[in-house]
Each structure stands twice: as C-alpha cells, then as structure tokens.
Backbone as CSV, one residue per row, in Angstrom:
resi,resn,N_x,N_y,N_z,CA_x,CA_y,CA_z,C_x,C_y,C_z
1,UNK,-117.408,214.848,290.403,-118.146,214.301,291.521,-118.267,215.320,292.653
2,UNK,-117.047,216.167,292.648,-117.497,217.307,294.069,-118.279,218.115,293.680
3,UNK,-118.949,218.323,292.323,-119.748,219.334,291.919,-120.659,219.008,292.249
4,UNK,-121.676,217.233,291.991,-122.508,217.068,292.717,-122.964,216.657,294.029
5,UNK,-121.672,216.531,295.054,-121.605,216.414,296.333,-122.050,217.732,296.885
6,UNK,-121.540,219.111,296.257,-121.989,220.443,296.187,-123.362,220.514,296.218
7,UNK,-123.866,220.037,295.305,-125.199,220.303,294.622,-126.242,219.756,295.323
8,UNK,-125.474,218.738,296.171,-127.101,217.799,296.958,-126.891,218.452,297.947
9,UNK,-125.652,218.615,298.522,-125.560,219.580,300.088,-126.585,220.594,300.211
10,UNK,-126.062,221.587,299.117,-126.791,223.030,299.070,-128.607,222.677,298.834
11,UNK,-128.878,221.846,297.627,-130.488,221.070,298.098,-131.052,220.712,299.496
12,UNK,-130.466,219.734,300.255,-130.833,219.787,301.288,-130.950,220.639,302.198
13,UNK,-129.758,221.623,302.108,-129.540,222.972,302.976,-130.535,223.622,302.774
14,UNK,-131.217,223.551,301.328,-132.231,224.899,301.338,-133.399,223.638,301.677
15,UNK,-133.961,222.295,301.876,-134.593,222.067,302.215,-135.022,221.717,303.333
16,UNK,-133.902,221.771,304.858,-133.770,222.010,305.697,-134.894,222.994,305.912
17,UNK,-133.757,224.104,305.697,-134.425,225.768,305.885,-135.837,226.051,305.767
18,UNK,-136.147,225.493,304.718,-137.175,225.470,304.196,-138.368,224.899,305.196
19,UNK,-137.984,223.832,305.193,-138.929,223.234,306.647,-138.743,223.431,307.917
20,UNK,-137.710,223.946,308.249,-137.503,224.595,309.747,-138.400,226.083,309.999
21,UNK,-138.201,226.784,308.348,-139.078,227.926,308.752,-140.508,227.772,308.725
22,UNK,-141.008,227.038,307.799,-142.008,226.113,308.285,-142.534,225.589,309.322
23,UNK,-141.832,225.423,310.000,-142.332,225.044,311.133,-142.320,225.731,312.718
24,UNK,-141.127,226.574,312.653,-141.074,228.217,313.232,-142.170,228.866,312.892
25,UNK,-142.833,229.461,311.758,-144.021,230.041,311.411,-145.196,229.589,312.221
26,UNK,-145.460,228.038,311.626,-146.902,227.303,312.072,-146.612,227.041,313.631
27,UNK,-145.515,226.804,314.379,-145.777,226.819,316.153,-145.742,227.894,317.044
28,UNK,-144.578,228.727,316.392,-144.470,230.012,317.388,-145.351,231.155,317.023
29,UNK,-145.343,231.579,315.303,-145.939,233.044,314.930,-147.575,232.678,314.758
30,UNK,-148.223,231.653,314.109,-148.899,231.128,313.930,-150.388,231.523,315.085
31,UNK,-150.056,231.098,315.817,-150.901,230.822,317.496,-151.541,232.750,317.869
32,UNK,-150.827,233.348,317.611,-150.735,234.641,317.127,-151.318,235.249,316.552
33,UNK,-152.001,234.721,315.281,-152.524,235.562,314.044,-154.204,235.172,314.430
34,UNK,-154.713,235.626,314.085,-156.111,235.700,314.585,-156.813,234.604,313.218
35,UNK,-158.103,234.031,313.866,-158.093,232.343,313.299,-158.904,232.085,311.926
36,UNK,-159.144,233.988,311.210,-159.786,234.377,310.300,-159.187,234.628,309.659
37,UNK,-157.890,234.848,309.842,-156.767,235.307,308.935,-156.367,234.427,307.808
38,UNK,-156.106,234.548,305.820,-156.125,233.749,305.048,-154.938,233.069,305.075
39,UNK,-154.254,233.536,306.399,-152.819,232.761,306.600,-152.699,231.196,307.142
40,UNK,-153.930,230.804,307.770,-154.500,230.093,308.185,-154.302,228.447,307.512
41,UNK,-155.029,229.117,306.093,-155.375,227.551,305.377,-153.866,227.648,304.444
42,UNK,-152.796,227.697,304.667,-151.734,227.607,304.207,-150.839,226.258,305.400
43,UNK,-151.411,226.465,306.492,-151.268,225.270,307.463,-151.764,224.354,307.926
44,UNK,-151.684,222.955,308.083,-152.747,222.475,308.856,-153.059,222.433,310.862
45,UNK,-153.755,222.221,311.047,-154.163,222.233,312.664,-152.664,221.875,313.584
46,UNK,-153.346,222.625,314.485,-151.923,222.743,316.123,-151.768,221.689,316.300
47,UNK,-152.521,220.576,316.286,-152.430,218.858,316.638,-151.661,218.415,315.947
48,UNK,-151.112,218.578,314.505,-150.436,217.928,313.826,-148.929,218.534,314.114
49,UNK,-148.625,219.728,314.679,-147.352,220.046,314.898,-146.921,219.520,316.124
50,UNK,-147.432,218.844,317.098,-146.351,217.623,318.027,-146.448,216.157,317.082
51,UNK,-147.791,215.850,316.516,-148.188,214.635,315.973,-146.915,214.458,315.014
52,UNK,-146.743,215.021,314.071,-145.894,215.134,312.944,-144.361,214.672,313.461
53,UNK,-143.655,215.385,314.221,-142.332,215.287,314.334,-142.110,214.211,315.750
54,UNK,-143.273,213.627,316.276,-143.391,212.407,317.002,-143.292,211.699,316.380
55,UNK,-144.018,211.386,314.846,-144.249,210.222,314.448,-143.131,210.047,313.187
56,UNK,-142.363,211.283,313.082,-140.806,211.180,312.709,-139.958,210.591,313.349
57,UNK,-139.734,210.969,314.667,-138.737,210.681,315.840,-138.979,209.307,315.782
58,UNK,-140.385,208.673,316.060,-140.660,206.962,315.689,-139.936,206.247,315.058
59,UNK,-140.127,206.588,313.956,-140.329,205.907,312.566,-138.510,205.759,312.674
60,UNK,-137.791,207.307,312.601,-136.475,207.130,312.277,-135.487,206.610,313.499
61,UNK,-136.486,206.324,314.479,-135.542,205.514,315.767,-136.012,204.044,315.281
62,UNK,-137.030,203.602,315.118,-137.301,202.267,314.518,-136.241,201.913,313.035
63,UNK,-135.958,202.860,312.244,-135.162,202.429,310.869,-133.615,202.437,311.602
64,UNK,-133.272,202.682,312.572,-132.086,203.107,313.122,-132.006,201.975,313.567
65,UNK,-132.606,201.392,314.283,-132.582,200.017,315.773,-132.704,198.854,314.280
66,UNK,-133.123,198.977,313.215,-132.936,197.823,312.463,-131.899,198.049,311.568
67,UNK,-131.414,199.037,311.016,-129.917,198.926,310.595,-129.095,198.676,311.587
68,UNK,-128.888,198.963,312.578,-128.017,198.799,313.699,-128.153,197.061,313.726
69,UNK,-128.960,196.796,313.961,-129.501,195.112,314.641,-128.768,194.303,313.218
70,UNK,-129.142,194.686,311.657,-128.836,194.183,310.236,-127.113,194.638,310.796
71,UNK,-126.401,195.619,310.864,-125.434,195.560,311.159,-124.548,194.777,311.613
72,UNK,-125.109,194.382,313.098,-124.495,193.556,314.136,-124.310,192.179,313.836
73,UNK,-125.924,191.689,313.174,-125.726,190.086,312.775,-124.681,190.370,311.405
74,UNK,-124.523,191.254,310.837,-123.550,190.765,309.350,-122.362,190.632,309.852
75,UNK,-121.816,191.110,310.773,-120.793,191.506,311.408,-120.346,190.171,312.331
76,UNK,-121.033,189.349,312.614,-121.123,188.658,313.624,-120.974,187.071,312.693
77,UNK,-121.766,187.248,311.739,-121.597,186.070,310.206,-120.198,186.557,309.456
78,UNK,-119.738,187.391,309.797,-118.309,187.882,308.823,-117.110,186.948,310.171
79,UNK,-117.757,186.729,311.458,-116.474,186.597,311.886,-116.320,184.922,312.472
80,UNK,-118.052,184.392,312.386,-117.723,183.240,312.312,-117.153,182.170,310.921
C-alpha cells in the first residue's frame, strides 16, 4: 500500500507542475511573444487565464461549504 501512496503522490506532483508551468508560460512569458508566433495556438486567449482559476476558486469553495454543511448535520444526528 505505501508503494501506491508513492505512486499517486509523485502523479499528482508531476501534475501539479505540470499545470503550474502551464500557467507561468500562458500569463507571464506568453504576453511577450509576439501574436504571430506558432506558440500562440498551443494556448487559449488572456480572458480565460483569470476566467479559469475564478471559476475553480467557485466551484471548490461551493464543494467545500457543502461538505462542511453534510458534515455538521451528520454530526449533529450522531448526537441526538
């Protein structure tokens, strides 16, 4: 079992990375490269890099506030 506790860590680790440099590239170096360049259509548009990790931050504060809330009532039926 620690082999595959290993194995998903290091997956995620490189899929982290993976999308962090991703996304280092397309906001900071990106803006940079001139708008003819074939580096271009490997990304999509500047709008989607606040859009994107807004509508992450959403989504995973909304799944958070309802496990939390599913939490509280089980917790609350366990003690009556």
């Amino acid at each position: 079992m620690e082999l595959a506790d290993r194995a998903v860590g290091l997956l995620l680790s490189i899929i982290s990375l993976s999308i962090f440099t991703y996304y280092t590239f397309w906001v900071i170096i990106l803006p940079f490269v001139d708008s003819d360049n074939f580096v271009h259509k490997y990304f999509l548009p500047q709008e989607y890099a606040i859009l994107l990790p807004v509508y992450a931050g959403v989504t995973l504060i909304c799944f958070l506030s309802v496990f939390i809330g599913y939490v509280m009532l089980k917790s609350k039926k366990k003690k009556a």
